[in-house]
Amino acid sequence: MSQFHATTIFGIHHKGECAMSGDGQVTFGNAVVMKHTARKVRKLFNGKVLAGFAGSVADAFTLFEMFEGKLEEFNGNLQRAAVELAKQWRSDKVLRKLEAMLIVMNKEHMLLISGTGEVIEPDDGILAIGSGGNYALAAGRSLKKYSGDHLTAKEIAKAALEIAAEICVYTNENIIVEEL
């Protein structure tokens, strides 16, 4: 059975700023683009947390809701909410089958959360997921390293997705950027 999938998400902490970008493409199976303007990056917890998903759309919405519930439960503690979500995601027989990944971030931390129980904080303040994730990651690292003080986190997040969209067929140029 074919599934709906959503793809590239990029997050960055840079010069005290943080931003997350995502493209708008949703594909059905491997051949059909069903939507060009999906919103895969959202502000949560009264605008203090950014979250973005890649993977099956319905699964990702389930995870967004669960993560937001964990944020409320742990009073906005990003790391605790992420660990508790990962534990629940991995141990629950139904949730274990969800096909999605999340990047979550606040002003202090950025984390990748997966259904295998992984909660990873990057060393360099950059994460990317989805089919165009490696392209966006390479572009973002290069932009951050060589831009000096010329580019903001928001500009790097947008440019990294634009570069990924030029390479990855599952990433389009309808880019949403959110910042804290």
PDB file of C-alpha atoms in Angstrom:
ATOM      1  CA  MET A   1       0.000   0.000   0.000  1.00  0.00           C
ATOM      2  CA  SER A   2       1.363   3.435  -0.938  1.00  0.00           C
ATOM      3  CA  GLN A   3       1.629   6.083   1.728  1.00  0.00           C
ATOM      4  CA  PHE A   4       1.779   9.855   1.808  1.00  0.00           C
ATOM      5  CA  HIS A   5       5.231  11.114   2.701  1.00  0.00           C
ATOM      6  CA  ALA A   6       6.579  14.527   3.539  1.00  0.00           C
ATOM      7  CA  THR A   7      10.278  15.265   3.220  1.00  0.00           C
ATOM      8  CA  THR A   8      13.037  17.773   3.917  1.00  0.00           C
ATOM      9  CA  ILE A   9      13.416  19.629   7.237  1.00  0.00           C
ATOM     10  CA  PHE A  10      16.465  21.678   8.298  1.00  0.00           C
ATOM     11  CA  GLY A  11      17.209  23.258  11.690  1.00  0.00           C
ATOM     12  CA  ILE A  12      20.053  25.526  12.781  1.00  0.00           C
ATOM     13  CA  HIS A  13      21.400  27.393  15.804  1.00  0.00           C
ATOM     14  CA  HIS A  14      23.679  30.199  14.560  1.00  0.00           C
ATOM     15  CA  LYS A  15      24.987  33.335  16.294  1.00  0.00           C
ATOM     16  CA  GLY A  16      22.417  33.106  19.093  1.00  0.00           C
ATOM     17  CA  GLU A  17      19.531  32.682  16.653  1.00  0.00           C
ATOM     18  CA  CYS A  18      17.614  29.595  15.679  1.00  0.00           C
ATOM     19  CA  ALA A  19      15.565  28.773  12.611  1.00  0.00           C
ATOM     20  CA  MET A  20      13.901  25.780  11.017  1.00  0.00           C
ATOM     21  CA  SER A  21      12.853  25.342   7.412  1.00  0.00           C
ATOM     22  CA  GLY A  22      10.780  22.783   5.561  1.00  0.00           C
ATOM     23  CA  ASP A  23       9.586  22.321   2.023  1.00  0.00           C
ATOM     24  CA  GLY A  24       5.946  21.897   1.061  1.00  0.00           C
ATOM     25  CA  GLN A  25       5.993  18.721  -1.033  1.00  0.00           C
ATOM     26  CA  VAL A  26       3.937  15.672  -0.135  1.00  0.00           C
ATOM     27  CA  THR A  27       4.315  12.630  -2.362  1.00  0.00           C
ATOM     28  CA  PHE A  28       2.101   9.594  -2.686  1.00  0.00           C
ATOM     29  CA  GLY A  29       4.302   6.570  -3.155  1.00  0.00           C
ATOM     30  CA  ASN A  30       7.303   7.255  -5.344  1.00  0.00           C
ATOM     31  CA  ALA A  31       5.676   8.834  -8.373  1.00  0.00           C
ATOM     32  CA  VAL A  32       2.926  11.337  -7.569  1.00  0.00           C
ATOM     33  CA  VAL A  33       3.181  14.776  -5.964  1.00  0.00           C
ATOM     34  CA  MET A  34      -0.120  15.232  -4.128  1.00  0.00           C
ATOM     35  CA  LYS A  35       0.515  18.584  -2.451  1.00  0.00           C
ATOM     36  CA  HIS A  36       2.977  21.413  -2.941  1.00  0.00           C
ATOM     37  CA  THR A  37       2.222  23.606   0.077  1.00  0.00           C
ATOM     38  CA  ALA A  38       2.212  21.379   3.166  1.00  0.00           C
ATOM     39  CA  ARG A  39       3.314  23.018   6.390  1.00  0.00           C
ATOM     40  CA  LYS A  40       5.803  20.673   8.090  1.00  0.00           C
ATOM     41  CA  VAL A  41       7.375  23.162  10.504  1.00  0.00           C
ATOM     42  CA  ARG A  42       5.370  24.493  13.421  1.00  0.00           C
ATOM     43  CA  LYS A  43       5.725  26.589  16.534  1.00  0.00           C
ATOM     44  CA  LEU A  44       4.653  24.818  19.720  1.00  0.00           C
ATOM     45  CA  PHE A  45       4.417  25.603  23.422  1.00  0.00           C
ATOM     46  CA  ASN A  46       3.328  29.256  23.098  1.00  0.00           C
ATOM     47  CA  GLY A  47       5.830  29.909  20.291  1.00  0.00           C
ATOM     48  CA  LYS A  48       8.871  28.854  22.353  1.00  0.00           C
ATOM     49  CA  VAL A  49       9.590  25.587  20.503  1.00  0.00           C
ATOM     50  CA  LEU A  50       9.955  24.742  16.829  1.00  0.00           C
ATOM     51  CA  ALA A  51       9.164  21.271  15.532  1.00  0.00           C
ATOM     52  CA  GLY A  52       9.466  19.829  12.045  1.00  0.00           C
ATOM     53  CA  PHE A  53       8.695  16.390  10.664  1.00  0.00           C
ATOM     54  CA  ALA A  54       9.703  14.180   7.797  1.00  0.00           C
ATOM     55  CA  GLY A  55       7.933  10.947   6.992  1.00  0.00           C
ATOM     56  CA  SER A  56       4.367   9.775   6.792  1.00  0.00           C
ATOM     57  CA  VAL A  57       2.064  12.761   7.265  1.00  0.00           C
ATOM     58  CA  ALA A  58      -0.547  11.136   9.499  1.00  0.00           C
ATOM     59  CA  ASP A  59       2.177   9.611  11.652  1.00  0.00           C
ATOM     60  CA  ALA A  60       3.927  12.945  11.955  1.00  0.00           C
ATOM     61  CA  PHE A  61       0.744  14.719  13.079  1.00  0.00           C
ATOM     62  CA  THR A  62       0.282  12.062  15.747  1.00  0.00           C
ATOM     63  CA  LEU A  63       3.853  12.682  16.927  1.00  0.00           C
ATOM     64  CA  PHE A  64       3.390  16.480  16.881  1.00  0.00           C
ATOM     65  CA  GLU A  65       0.391  16.116  19.185  1.00  0.00           C
ATOM     66  CA  MET A  66       2.184  13.685  21.476  1.00  0.00           C
ATOM     67  CA  PHE A  67       5.279  15.871  21.661  1.00  0.00           C
ATOM     68  CA  GLU A  68       3.228  18.954  22.415  1.00  0.00           C
ATOM     69  CA  GLY A  69       1.511  17.004  25.203  1.00  0.00           C
ATOM     70  CA  LYS A  70       4.908  16.028  26.627  1.00  0.00           C
ATOM     71  CA  LEU A  71       6.030  19.677  26.491  1.00  0.00           C
ATOM     72  CA  GLU A  72       2.964  20.658  28.498  1.00  0.00           C
ATOM     73  CA  GLU A  73       3.484  17.788  30.934  1.00  0.00           C
ATOM     74  CA  PHE A  74       7.112  18.765  31.561  1.00  0.00           C
ATOM     75  CA  ASN A  75       6.535  22.546  31.541  1.00  0.00           C
ATOM     76  CA  GLY A  76       8.454  23.240  28.329  1.00  0.00           C
ATOM     77  CA  ASN A  77      11.530  21.157  29.218  1.00  0.00           C
ATOM     78  CA  LEU A  78      12.552  20.229  25.658  1.00  0.00           C
ATOM     79  CA  GLN A  79      15.036  17.515  26.554  1.00  0.00           C
ATOM     80  CA  ARG A  80      12.761  15.760  29.033  1.00  0.00           C
ATOM     81  CA  ALA A  81       9.783  15.940  26.654  1.00  0.00           C
ATOM     82  CA  ALA A  82      11.905  14.502  23.819  1.00  0.00           C
ATOM     83  CA  VAL A  83      13.228  11.615  25.913  1.00  0.00           C
ATOM     84  CA  GLU A  84       9.766  10.747  27.229  1.00  0.00           C
ATOM     85  CA  LEU A  85       8.297  10.858  23.699  1.00  0.00           C
ATOM     86  CA  ALA A  86      11.095   8.620  22.388  1.00  0.00           C
ATOM     87  CA  LYS A  87      10.559   6.131  25.229  1.00  0.00           C
ATOM     88  CA  GLN A  88       6.829   5.996  24.625  1.00  0.00           C
ATOM     89  CA  TRP A  89       7.266   5.858  20.835  1.00  0.00           C
ATOM     90  CA  ARG A  90       9.715   2.966  21.055  1.00  0.00           C
ATOM     91  CA  SER A  91       7.887   0.909  23.671  1.00  0.00           C
ATOM     92  CA  ASP A  92       4.285   1.165  22.423  1.00  0.00           C
ATOM     93  CA  LYS A  93       3.289  -1.566  19.943  1.00  0.00           C
ATOM     94  CA  VAL A  94       1.141   0.763  17.821  1.00  0.00           C
ATOM     95  CA  LEU A  95       3.387   3.834  17.983  1.00  0.00           C
ATOM     96  CA  ARG A  96       6.445   1.742  17.067  1.00  0.00           C
ATOM     97  CA  LYS A  97       4.989   1.409  13.575  1.00  0.00           C
ATOM     98  CA  LEU A  98       4.868   5.168  12.971  1.00  0.00           C
ATOM     99  CA  GLU A  99       7.117   6.220  10.102  1.00  0.00           C
ATOM    100  CA  ALA A 100       8.376   9.708  10.830  1.00  0.00           C
ATOM    101  CA  MET A 101      11.214  11.658  12.416  1.00  0.00           C
ATOM    102  CA  LEU A 102      11.113  14.951  14.274  1.00  0.00           C
ATOM    103  CA  ILE A 103      13.512  17.817  14.774  1.00  0.00           C
ATOM    104  CA  VAL A 104      12.592  19.905  17.812  1.00  0.00           C
ATOM    105  CA  MET A 105      14.359  22.993  19.076  1.00  0.00           C
ATOM    106  CA  ASN A 106      14.223  25.933  21.420  1.00  0.00           C
ATOM    107  CA  LYS A 107      16.730  28.744  21.960  1.00  0.00           C
ATOM    108  CA  GLU A 108      19.092  26.439  23.900  1.00  0.00           C
ATOM    109  CA  HIS A 109      18.779  22.960  22.389  1.00  0.00           C
ATOM    110  CA  MET A 110      18.022  21.134  19.157  1.00  0.00           C
ATOM    111  CA  LEU A 111      17.176  17.433  19.072  1.00  0.00           C
ATOM    112  CA  LEU A 112      16.433  14.717  16.556  1.00  0.00           C
ATOM    113  CA  ILE A 113      13.796  12.246  17.773  1.00  0.00           C
ATOM    114  CA  SER A 114      13.222   8.893  16.069  1.00  0.00           C
ATOM    115  CA  GLY A 115      10.989   5.897  16.636  1.00  0.00           C
ATOM    116  CA  THR A 116      13.961   3.707  17.471  1.00  0.00           C
ATOM    117  CA  GLY A 117      14.392   5.622  20.708  1.00  0.00           C
ATOM    118  CA  GLU A 118      17.098   7.959  19.448  1.00  0.00           C
ATOM    119  CA  VAL A 119      17.318  11.465  20.882  1.00  0.00           C
ATOM    120  CA  ILE A 120      20.357  13.132  19.360  1.00  0.00           C
ATOM    121  CA  GLU A 121      21.721  16.642  19.892  1.00  0.00           C
ATOM    122  CA  PRO A 122      24.115  17.699  17.124  1.00  0.00           C
ATOM    123  CA  ASP A 123      27.629  18.939  17.875  1.00  0.00           C
ATOM    124  CA  ASP A 124      27.504  21.760  15.342  1.00  0.00           C
ATOM    125  CA  GLY A 125      23.999  23.143  15.884  1.00  0.00           C
ATOM    126  CA  ILE A 126      22.635  21.802  12.589  1.00  0.00           C
ATOM    127  CA  LEU A 127      20.212  18.956  11.832  1.00  0.00           C
ATOM    128  CA  ALA A 128      18.399  17.861   8.688  1.00  0.00           C
ATOM    129  CA  ILE A 129      16.002  14.981   8.013  1.00  0.00           C
ATOM    130  CA  GLY A 130      13.994  13.602   5.131  1.00  0.00           C
ATOM    131  CA  SER A 131      14.886  12.557   1.622  1.00  0.00           C
ATOM    132  CA  GLY A 132      16.657  15.840   0.920  1.00  0.00           C
ATOM    133  CA  GLY A 133      18.139  15.995   4.411  1.00  0.00           C
ATOM    134  CA  ASN A 134      21.704  15.126   3.473  1.00  0.00           C
ATOM    135  CA  TYR A 135      21.736  17.768   0.736  1.00  0.00           C
ATOM    136  CA  ALA A 136      20.341  20.408   3.095  1.00  0.00           C
ATOM    137  CA  LEU A 137      22.767  19.352   5.838  1.00  0.00           C
ATOM    138  CA  ALA A 138      25.806  19.687   3.549  1.00  0.00           C
ATOM    139  CA  ALA A 139      24.611  23.039   2.233  1.00  0.00           C
ATOM    140  CA  GLY A 140      23.808  24.347   5.701  1.00  0.00           C
ATOM    141  CA  ARG A 141      27.151  23.316   7.156  1.00  0.00           C
ATOM    142  CA  SER A 142      28.981  25.013   4.317  1.00  0.00           C
ATOM    143  CA  LEU A 143      26.888  28.180   4.571  1.00  0.00           C
ATOM    144  CA  LYS A 144      27.408  28.365   8.334  1.00  0.00           C
ATOM    145  CA  LYS A 145      31.143  27.721   8.111  1.00  0.00           C
ATOM    146  CA  TYR A 146      31.927  30.119   5.286  1.00  0.00           C
ATOM    147  CA  SER A 147      29.373  32.902   5.754  1.00  0.00           C
ATOM    148  CA  GLY A 148      31.174  34.499   8.673  1.00  0.00           C
ATOM    149  CA  ASP A 149      28.788  37.034  10.110  1.00  0.00           C
ATOM    150  CA  HIS A 150      27.066  37.716   6.802  1.00  0.00           C
ATOM    151  CA  LEU A 151      24.124  35.300   7.025  1.00  0.00           C
ATOM    152  CA  THR A 152      21.479  34.914   9.715  1.00  0.00           C
ATOM    153  CA  ALA A 153      20.109  31.574  10.903  1.00  0.00           C
ATOM    154  CA  LYS A 154      16.931  32.266   8.922  1.00  0.00           C
ATOM    155  CA  GLU A 155      18.884  32.971   5.732  1.00  0.00           C
ATOM    156  CA  ILE A 156      20.957  29.804   6.112  1.00  0.00           C
ATOM    157  CA  ALA A 157      17.842  27.701   6.787  1.00  0.00           C
ATOM    158  CA  LYS A 158      16.145  29.037   3.656  1.00  0.00           C
ATOM    159  CA  ALA A 159      19.227  28.700   1.440  1.00  0.00           C
ATOM    160  CA  ALA A 160      19.926  25.133   2.606  1.00  0.00           C
ATOM    161  CA  LEU A 161      16.404  24.085   1.567  1.00  0.00           C
ATOM    162  CA  GLU A 162      16.688  25.925  -1.748  1.00  0.00           C
ATOM    163  CA  ILE A 163      19.874  23.994  -2.528  1.00  0.00           C
ATOM    164  CA  ALA A 164      18.279  20.689  -1.494  1.00  0.00           C
ATOM    165  CA  ALA A 165      15.273  21.450  -3.733  1.00  0.00           C
ATOM    166  CA  GLU A 166      17.590  21.835  -6.715  1.00  0.00           C
ATOM    167  CA  ILE A 167      18.953  18.306  -6.154  1.00  0.00           C
ATOM    168  CA  CYS A 168      16.246  16.176  -4.483  1.00  0.00           C
ATOM    169  CA  VAL A 169      13.101  15.277  -6.462  1.00  0.00           C
ATOM    170  CA  TYR A 170      11.153  14.900  -3.192  1.00  0.00           C
ATOM    171  CA  THR A 171      11.898  18.479  -2.080  1.00  0.00           C
ATOM    172  CA  ASN A 172      10.228  21.527  -3.613  1.00  0.00           C
ATOM    173  CA  GLU A 173      10.820  25.266  -3.445  1.00  0.00           C
ATOM    174  CA  ASN A 174       7.710  26.099  -1.400  1.00  0.00           C
ATOM    175  CA  ILE A 175       9.747  26.727   1.727  1.00  0.00           C
ATOM    176  CA  ILE A 176       8.455  27.688   5.151  1.00  0.00           C
ATOM    177  CA  VAL A 177      10.948  29.161   7.623  1.00  0.00           C
ATOM    178  CA  GLU A 178      10.157  29.671  11.285  1.00  0.00           C
ATOM    179  CA  GLU A 179      12.491  31.283  13.795  1.00  0.00           C
ATOM    180  CA  LEU A 180      12.648  31.881  17.509  1.00  0.00           C
TER     181      LEU A 180
END
